[in-house]
């Protein structure tokens, strides 16, 4: 039978939150630990830590900040992960089965980064016989974004393309100096939803005294300016 546990990173213990099942002895977990989907937990001590013989089928919450984790890795999390706060990593990527050779290769891409909470929208549109085209953004666009920036590229012919009218009522107007010109457009905006406004990131941050002189990532070649 299924049951659910919560992991408390300060006490390093799992707490059962689902309906009771069979009795078992709850073992305190040492160091930073990760449930791997079987009946074991991987710890940063490079050892397996026993958990109940009937493992949790879901870890619903992780309370409080966990300790830094080095060494082992979680190979797979199947399903959705929701983090109610910042998710920080030196590298963020997707990995999928390669669309041209799915059984033998993987395909990887890296996220586009920005010091802003930036959203990107793009598309193609063709101007009419008078050289005008109206682009309609999603209905939530202005509620989510501010500080709009535009890029336009005419395709197929040499033509000038301008933003004739900036975004208003979730629409903007493109004008070209020739009729019937296909234009590739990109618009970016900075998030200004409630969470974004209350949680702007500080781009450059001094390390704490405990972290000064130490690196988050140990490079293969030594860096200067310690």
PDB file of C-alpha atoms in Angstrom:
ATOM      1  CA  UNK A   1       0.000   0.000   0.000  1.00  0.00           C
ATOM      2  CA  UNK A   2       1.112   3.521  -0.788  1.00  0.00           C
ATOM      3  CA  UNK A   3       2.014   6.087   1.798  1.00  0.00           C
ATOM      4  CA  UNK A   4       3.531   9.551   1.756  1.00  0.00           C
ATOM      5  CA  UNK A   5       6.450  10.946   3.716  1.00  0.00           C
ATOM      6  CA  UNK A   6       7.881  14.404   4.263  1.00  0.00           C
ATOM      7  CA  UNK A   7      11.602  15.037   4.622  1.00  0.00           C
ATOM      8  CA  UNK A   8      12.820  17.530   7.241  1.00  0.00           C
ATOM      9  CA  UNK A   9      16.293  18.732   6.229  1.00  0.00           C
ATOM     10  CA  UNK A  10      17.122  20.105   9.684  1.00  0.00           C
ATOM     11  CA  UNK A  11      16.366  16.965  11.678  1.00  0.00           C
ATOM     12  CA  UNK A  12      17.262  14.756   8.689  1.00  0.00           C
ATOM     13  CA  UNK A  13      14.215  12.597   9.187  1.00  0.00           C
ATOM     14  CA  UNK A  14      11.291  11.380   7.128  1.00  0.00           C
ATOM     15  CA  UNK A  15       7.843  11.920   8.615  1.00  0.00           C
ATOM     16  CA  UNK A  16       4.881   9.923   7.430  1.00  0.00           C
ATOM     17  CA  UNK A  17       1.970  12.129   6.403  1.00  0.00           C
ATOM     18  CA  UNK A  18      -0.228   9.682   4.572  1.00  0.00           C
ATOM     19  CA  UNK A  19      -2.525   7.073   6.096  1.00  0.00           C
ATOM     20  CA  UNK A  20      -0.757   4.610   8.406  1.00  0.00           C
ATOM     21  CA  UNK A  21       0.360   1.335   6.905  1.00  0.00           C
ATOM     22  CA  UNK A  22       2.415  -1.380   8.561  1.00  0.00           C
ATOM     23  CA  UNK A  23       4.507  -0.515  11.572  1.00  0.00           C
ATOM     24  CA  UNK A  24       8.156   0.143  10.969  1.00  0.00           C
ATOM     25  CA  UNK A  25      11.057   1.663  12.802  1.00  0.00           C
ATOM     26  CA  UNK A  26      11.824   5.192  11.571  1.00  0.00           C
ATOM     27  CA  UNK A  27      15.547   5.631  11.178  1.00  0.00           C
ATOM     28  CA  UNK A  28      17.154   9.044  11.481  1.00  0.00           C
ATOM     29  CA  UNK A  29      19.006  10.027   8.333  1.00  0.00           C
ATOM     30  CA  UNK A  30      22.425  11.592   8.542  1.00  0.00           C
ATOM     31  CA  UNK A  31      23.859  14.235   6.238  1.00  0.00           C
ATOM     32  CA  UNK A  32      22.078  15.413   3.094  1.00  0.00           C
ATOM     33  CA  UNK A  33      19.951  12.599   1.747  1.00  0.00           C
ATOM     34  CA  UNK A  34      17.933  11.955  -1.371  1.00  0.00           C
ATOM     35  CA  UNK A  35      15.231   9.375  -1.851  1.00  0.00           C
ATOM     36  CA  UNK A  36      15.939   7.485  -5.077  1.00  0.00           C
ATOM     37  CA  UNK A  37      12.571   5.822  -5.688  1.00  0.00           C
ATOM     38  CA  UNK A  38      13.447   2.406  -4.250  1.00  0.00           C
ATOM     39  CA  UNK A  39      13.906   1.380  -0.639  1.00  0.00           C
ATOM     40  CA  UNK A  40      17.087   3.362  -0.148  1.00  0.00           C
ATOM     41  CA  UNK A  41      18.313   6.905   0.241  1.00  0.00           C
ATOM     42  CA  UNK A  42      21.569   8.112  -1.270  1.00  0.00           C
ATOM     43  CA  UNK A  43      23.632  10.214   1.115  1.00  0.00           C
ATOM     44  CA  UNK A  44      26.531  12.548   0.387  1.00  0.00           C
ATOM     45  CA  UNK A  45      28.699  10.167   2.378  1.00  0.00           C
ATOM     46  CA  UNK A  46      28.606   7.880  -0.681  1.00  0.00           C
ATOM     47  CA  UNK A  47      26.655   5.254   1.195  1.00  0.00           C
ATOM     48  CA  UNK A  48      23.142   3.889   1.205  1.00  0.00           C
ATOM     49  CA  UNK A  49      20.963   4.719   4.184  1.00  0.00           C
ATOM     50  CA  UNK A  50      18.183   2.300   5.023  1.00  0.00           C
ATOM     51  CA  UNK A  51      14.588   3.433   5.023  1.00  0.00           C
ATOM     52  CA  UNK A  52      11.430   1.461   5.809  1.00  0.00           C
ATOM     53  CA  UNK A  53      10.861  -1.770   3.963  1.00  0.00           C
ATOM     54  CA  UNK A  54       7.767  -0.142   2.481  1.00  0.00           C
ATOM     55  CA  UNK A  55       9.290   3.006   0.975  1.00  0.00           C
ATOM     56  CA  UNK A  56       7.338   6.204   0.444  1.00  0.00           C
ATOM     57  CA  UNK A  57       5.785   6.491  -2.993  1.00  0.00           C
ATOM     58  CA  UNK A  58       5.972  10.272  -2.789  1.00  0.00           C
ATOM     59  CA  UNK A  59       7.974  12.845  -0.880  1.00  0.00           C
ATOM     60  CA  UNK A  60       5.539  15.689  -0.567  1.00  0.00           C
ATOM     61  CA  UNK A  61       7.622  18.406   1.095  1.00  0.00           C
ATOM     62  CA  UNK A  62      11.232  19.162   1.898  1.00  0.00           C
ATOM     63  CA  UNK A  63      11.392  21.495   4.873  1.00  0.00           C
ATOM     64  CA  UNK A  64      14.121  24.088   5.336  1.00  0.00           C
ATOM     65  CA  UNK A  65      17.327  24.409   3.344  1.00  0.00           C
ATOM     66  CA  UNK A  66      19.246  21.197   2.838  1.00  0.00           C
ATOM     67  CA  UNK A  67      23.014  21.054   3.178  1.00  0.00           C
ATOM     68  CA  UNK A  68      25.185  21.374   0.059  1.00  0.00           C
ATOM     69  CA  UNK A  69      25.283  18.104  -1.832  1.00  0.00           C
ATOM     70  CA  UNK A  70      28.487  16.847  -3.446  1.00  0.00           C
ATOM     71  CA  UNK A  71      29.398  13.504  -4.926  1.00  0.00           C
ATOM     72  CA  UNK A  72      26.391  11.354  -5.712  1.00  0.00           C
ATOM     73  CA  UNK A  73      23.634  12.360  -8.068  1.00  0.00           C
ATOM     74  CA  UNK A  74      19.988  11.638  -8.556  1.00  0.00           C
ATOM     75  CA  UNK A  75      19.774   9.841 -11.891  1.00  0.00           C
ATOM     76  CA  UNK A  76      16.067  10.327 -12.541  1.00  0.00           C
ATOM     77  CA  UNK A  77      12.981  12.007 -11.152  1.00  0.00           C
ATOM     78  CA  UNK A  78       9.914  10.833 -13.048  1.00  0.00           C
ATOM     79  CA  UNK A  79       7.067  13.309 -12.986  1.00  0.00           C
ATOM     80  CA  UNK A  80       6.672  16.985 -12.140  1.00  0.00           C
ATOM     81  CA  UNK A  81       8.718  18.960  -9.616  1.00  0.00           C
ATOM     82  CA  UNK A  82       7.376  22.194  -8.106  1.00  0.00           C
ATOM     83  CA  UNK A  83       9.746  24.510  -6.237  1.00  0.00           C
ATOM     84  CA  UNK A  84       7.993  27.350  -4.393  1.00  0.00           C
ATOM     85  CA  UNK A  85      10.994  29.670  -4.465  1.00  0.00           C
ATOM     86  CA  UNK A  86      14.274  30.046  -6.307  1.00  0.00           C
ATOM     87  CA  UNK A  87      15.877  27.113  -8.088  1.00  0.00           C
ATOM     88  CA  UNK A  88      19.585  27.785  -8.543  1.00  0.00           C
ATOM     89  CA  UNK A  89      22.110  25.806 -10.557  1.00  0.00           C
ATOM     90  CA  UNK A  90      25.297  26.564 -12.501  1.00  0.00           C
ATOM     91  CA  UNK A  91      23.881  24.723 -15.513  1.00  0.00           C
ATOM     92  CA  UNK A  92      20.256  24.211 -16.586  1.00  0.00           C
ATOM     93  CA  UNK A  93      19.545  21.953 -19.523  1.00  0.00           C
ATOM     94  CA  UNK A  94      17.041  19.611 -21.103  1.00  0.00           C
ATOM     95  CA  UNK A  95      17.934  16.105 -22.233  1.00  0.00           C
ATOM     96  CA  UNK A  96      15.664  14.087 -24.538  1.00  0.00           C
ATOM     97  CA  UNK A  97      15.886  11.099 -26.818  1.00  0.00           C
ATOM     98  CA  UNK A  98      17.549  12.315 -30.007  1.00  0.00           C
ATOM     99  CA  UNK A  99      14.758  12.869 -32.572  1.00  0.00           C
ATOM    100  CA  UNK A 100      16.918  11.441 -35.390  1.00  0.00           C
ATOM    101  CA  UNK A 101      18.326   8.475 -33.439  1.00  0.00           C
ATOM    102  CA  UNK A 102      16.212   8.036 -30.288  1.00  0.00           C
ATOM    103  CA  UNK A 103      17.435   4.550 -29.365  1.00  0.00           C
ATOM    104  CA  UNK A 104      21.147   5.348 -29.512  1.00  0.00           C
ATOM    105  CA  UNK A 105      21.602   9.054 -28.772  1.00  0.00           C
ATOM    106  CA  UNK A 106      20.440  11.833 -26.479  1.00  0.00           C
ATOM    107  CA  UNK A 107      19.985  15.496 -27.411  1.00  0.00           C
ATOM    108  CA  UNK A 108      20.876  18.255 -24.953  1.00  0.00           C
ATOM    109  CA  UNK A 109      20.249  22.023 -24.980  1.00  0.00           C
ATOM    110  CA  UNK A 110      21.181  24.687 -22.449  1.00  0.00           C
ATOM    111  CA  UNK A 111      18.828  27.370 -21.128  1.00  0.00           C
ATOM    112  CA  UNK A 112      19.110  30.983 -22.266  1.00  0.00           C
ATOM    113  CA  UNK A 113      20.152  33.110 -19.260  1.00  0.00           C
ATOM    114  CA  UNK A 114      19.460  36.737 -18.376  1.00  0.00           C
ATOM    115  CA  UNK A 115      20.054  39.014 -15.376  1.00  0.00           C
ATOM    116  CA  UNK A 116      16.377  39.956 -15.699  1.00  0.00           C
ATOM    117  CA  UNK A 117      13.281  37.842 -15.260  1.00  0.00           C
ATOM    118  CA  UNK A 118      12.830  37.932 -19.030  1.00  0.00           C
ATOM    119  CA  UNK A 119      10.166  36.286 -21.179  1.00  0.00           C
ATOM    120  CA  UNK A 120      10.656  35.821 -24.929  1.00  0.00           C
ATOM    121  CA  UNK A 121       7.934  35.802 -27.586  1.00  0.00           C
ATOM    122  CA  UNK A 122       8.450  35.453 -31.345  1.00  0.00           C
ATOM    123  CA  UNK A 123       6.751  34.650 -34.617  1.00  0.00           C
ATOM    124  CA  UNK A 124       6.406  35.475 -38.317  1.00  0.00           C
ATOM    125  CA  UNK A 125       3.886  37.774 -39.936  1.00  0.00           C
ATOM    126  CA  UNK A 126       3.339  39.130 -43.473  1.00  0.00           C
ATOM    127  CA  UNK A 127       2.483  42.756 -44.079  1.00  0.00           C
ATOM    128  CA  UNK A 128      -0.505  43.637 -46.262  1.00  0.00           C
ATOM    129  CA  UNK A 129      -0.655  45.509 -49.557  1.00  0.00           C
ATOM    130  CA  UNK A 130      -0.032  48.792 -47.727  1.00  0.00           C
ATOM    131  CA  UNK A 131       2.921  47.349 -45.780  1.00  0.00           C
ATOM    132  CA  UNK A 132       1.205  46.959 -42.395  1.00  0.00           C
ATOM    133  CA  UNK A 133       0.761  43.970 -40.087  1.00  0.00           C
ATOM    134  CA  UNK A 134      -0.708  43.759 -36.582  1.00  0.00           C
ATOM    135  CA  UNK A 135       0.695  41.247 -34.135  1.00  0.00           C
ATOM    136  CA  UNK A 136      -1.594  40.185 -31.282  1.00  0.00           C
ATOM    137  CA  UNK A 137       0.074  38.972 -28.100  1.00  0.00           C
ATOM    138  CA  UNK A 138      -1.535  36.611 -25.550  1.00  0.00           C
ATOM    139  CA  UNK A 139      -4.243  38.206 -23.420  1.00  0.00           C
ATOM    140  CA  UNK A 140      -2.074  37.919 -20.292  1.00  0.00           C
ATOM    141  CA  UNK A 141       0.953  39.585 -21.935  1.00  0.00           C
ATOM    142  CA  UNK A 142       0.709  43.094 -20.458  1.00  0.00           C
ATOM    143  CA  UNK A 143      -0.332  41.773 -17.056  1.00  0.00           C
ATOM    144  CA  UNK A 144       2.791  39.608 -16.951  1.00  0.00           C
ATOM    145  CA  UNK A 145       5.371  41.798 -18.689  1.00  0.00           C
ATOM    146  CA  UNK A 146       6.819  45.322 -18.829  1.00  0.00           C
ATOM    147  CA  UNK A 147       9.787  47.089 -20.509  1.00  0.00           C
ATOM    148  CA  UNK A 148       9.174  45.645 -23.975  1.00  0.00           C
ATOM    149  CA  UNK A 149      12.014  45.307 -26.496  1.00  0.00           C
ATOM    150  CA  UNK A 150      11.565  44.528 -30.189  1.00  0.00           C
ATOM    151  CA  UNK A 151      13.562  42.903 -32.994  1.00  0.00           C
ATOM    152  CA  UNK A 152      12.394  42.705 -36.624  1.00  0.00           C
ATOM    153  CA  UNK A 153      13.943  40.951 -39.630  1.00  0.00           C
ATOM    154  CA  UNK A 154      12.560  41.132 -43.154  1.00  0.00           C
ATOM    155  CA  UNK A 155      12.769  37.794 -44.987  1.00  0.00           C
ATOM    156  CA  UNK A 156      13.087  37.054 -48.673  1.00  0.00           C
ATOM    157  CA  UNK A 157      13.455  40.650 -49.887  1.00  0.00           C
ATOM    158  CA  UNK A 158      15.515  43.721 -48.998  1.00  0.00           C
ATOM    159  CA  UNK A 159      13.061  45.789 -47.005  1.00  0.00           C
ATOM    160  CA  UNK A 160      12.999  48.149 -44.083  1.00  0.00           C
ATOM    161  CA  UNK A 161      10.781  47.067 -41.191  1.00  0.00           C
ATOM    162  CA  UNK A 162       9.877  49.203 -38.195  1.00  0.00           C
ATOM    163  CA  UNK A 163       7.638  48.982 -35.144  1.00  0.00           C
ATOM    164  CA  UNK A 164       5.041  51.523 -36.261  1.00  0.00           C
ATOM    165  CA  UNK A 165       3.022  51.298 -33.052  1.00  0.00           C
ATOM    166  CA  UNK A 166       4.352  49.952 -29.762  1.00  0.00           C
ATOM    167  CA  UNK A 167       2.415  47.442 -27.685  1.00  0.00           C
ATOM    168  CA  UNK A 168      -0.972  48.689 -26.539  1.00  0.00           C
ATOM    169  CA  UNK A 169      -3.929  46.503 -25.646  1.00  0.00           C
ATOM    170  CA  UNK A 170      -1.630  43.506 -26.203  1.00  0.00           C
ATOM    171  CA  UNK A 171      -1.026  44.424 -29.873  1.00  0.00           C
ATOM    172  CA  UNK A 172       1.730  46.111 -31.866  1.00  0.00           C
ATOM    173  CA  UNK A 173       1.953  47.203 -35.503  1.00  0.00           C
ATOM    174  CA  UNK A 174       4.783  46.502 -37.961  1.00  0.00           C
ATOM    175  CA  UNK A 175       5.309  48.579 -41.091  1.00  0.00           C
ATOM    176  CA  UNK A 176       7.533  47.714 -44.074  1.00  0.00           C
ATOM    177  CA  UNK A 177       8.527  49.963 -46.960  1.00  0.00           C
ATOM    178  CA  UNK A 178       7.290  47.341 -49.425  1.00  0.00           C
ATOM    179  CA  UNK A 179       3.976  45.423 -49.452  1.00  0.00           C
ATOM    180  CA  UNK A 180       3.578  41.731 -48.667  1.00  0.00           C
ATOM    181  CA  UNK A 181       6.849  41.315 -46.809  1.00  0.00           C
ATOM    182  CA  UNK A 182       7.288  38.405 -44.412  1.00  0.00           C
ATOM    183  CA  UNK A 183       8.774  39.666 -41.128  1.00  0.00           C
ATOM    184  CA  UNK A 184      10.254  37.589 -38.341  1.00  0.00           C
ATOM    185  CA  UNK A 185       9.675  39.355 -35.016  1.00  0.00           C
ATOM    186  CA  UNK A 186      10.823  38.904 -31.438  1.00  0.00           C
ATOM    187  CA  UNK A 187       9.537  40.719 -28.357  1.00  0.00           C
ATOM    188  CA  UNK A 188      10.940  40.381 -24.864  1.00  0.00           C
ATOM    189  CA  UNK A 189       9.418  41.585 -21.627  1.00  0.00           C
ATOM    190  CA  UNK A 190      10.457  41.703 -17.986  1.00  0.00           C
ATOM    191  CA  UNK A 191       8.128  39.942 -15.582  1.00  0.00           C
ATOM    192  CA  UNK A 192       6.183  42.183 -13.226  1.00  0.00           C
ATOM    193  CA  UNK A 193       3.764  39.708 -11.716  1.00  0.00           C
ATOM    194  CA  UNK A 194       3.411  39.730  -7.934  1.00  0.00           C
ATOM    195  CA  UNK A 195       6.032  37.056  -7.279  1.00  0.00           C
ATOM    196  CA  UNK A 196       8.562  38.681  -9.625  1.00  0.00           C
ATOM    197  CA  UNK A 197       8.121  42.133  -8.093  1.00  0.00           C
ATOM    198  CA  UNK A 198       8.621  40.764  -4.590  1.00  0.00           C
ATOM    199  CA  UNK A 199      11.571  38.517  -5.475  1.00  0.00           C
ATOM    200  CA  UNK A 200      13.916  40.405  -7.788  1.00  0.00           C
ATOM    201  CA  UNK A 201      17.358  38.832  -7.770  1.00  0.00           C
ATOM    202  CA  UNK A 202      20.538  40.655  -6.849  1.00  0.00           C
ATOM    203  CA  UNK A 203      22.774  39.974  -9.846  1.00  0.00           C
ATOM    204  CA  UNK A 204      26.140  40.431  -8.114  1.00  0.00           C
ATOM    205  CA  UNK A 205      26.324  39.118  -4.571  1.00  0.00           C
ATOM    206  CA  UNK A 206      29.186  39.098  -2.077  1.00  0.00           C
ATOM    207  CA  UNK A 207      29.952  35.685  -0.694  1.00  0.00           C
ATOM    208  CA  UNK A 208      29.379  35.084   2.988  1.00  0.00           C
ATOM    209  CA  UNK A 209      32.422  35.085   5.246  1.00  0.00           C
ATOM    210  CA  UNK A 210      32.218  31.290   5.455  1.00  0.00           C
ATOM    211  CA  UNK A 211      32.288  30.998   1.650  1.00  0.00           C
ATOM    212  CA  UNK A 212      34.996  33.596   0.909  1.00  0.00           C
ATOM    213  CA  UNK A 213      38.117  31.974  -0.490  1.00  0.00           C
ATOM    214  CA  UNK A 214      36.044  28.959  -1.607  1.00  0.00           C
ATOM    215  CA  UNK A 215      34.522  28.141  -4.986  1.00  0.00           C
ATOM    216  CA  UNK A 216      31.068  26.830  -5.811  1.00  0.00           C
ATOM    217  CA  UNK A 217      32.699  24.920  -8.654  1.00  0.00           C
ATOM    218  CA  UNK A 218      36.252  23.640  -8.507  1.00  0.00           C
ATOM    219  CA  UNK A 219      37.757  24.293 -11.970  1.00  0.00           C
ATOM    220  CA  UNK A 220      40.272  22.030 -13.615  1.00  0.00           C
ATOM    221  CA  UNK A 221      42.733  24.921 -13.694  1.00  0.00           C
ATOM    222  CA  UNK A 222      43.360  27.139 -10.682  1.00  0.00           C
ATOM    223  CA  UNK A 223      41.841  30.620 -10.780  1.00  0.00           C
ATOM    224  CA  UNK A 224      43.560  33.775  -9.587  1.00  0.00           C
ATOM    225  CA  UNK A 225      42.321  36.582  -7.291  1.00  0.00           C
ATOM    226  CA  UNK A 226      41.444  34.540  -4.236  1.00  0.00           C
TER     227      UNK A 226
END
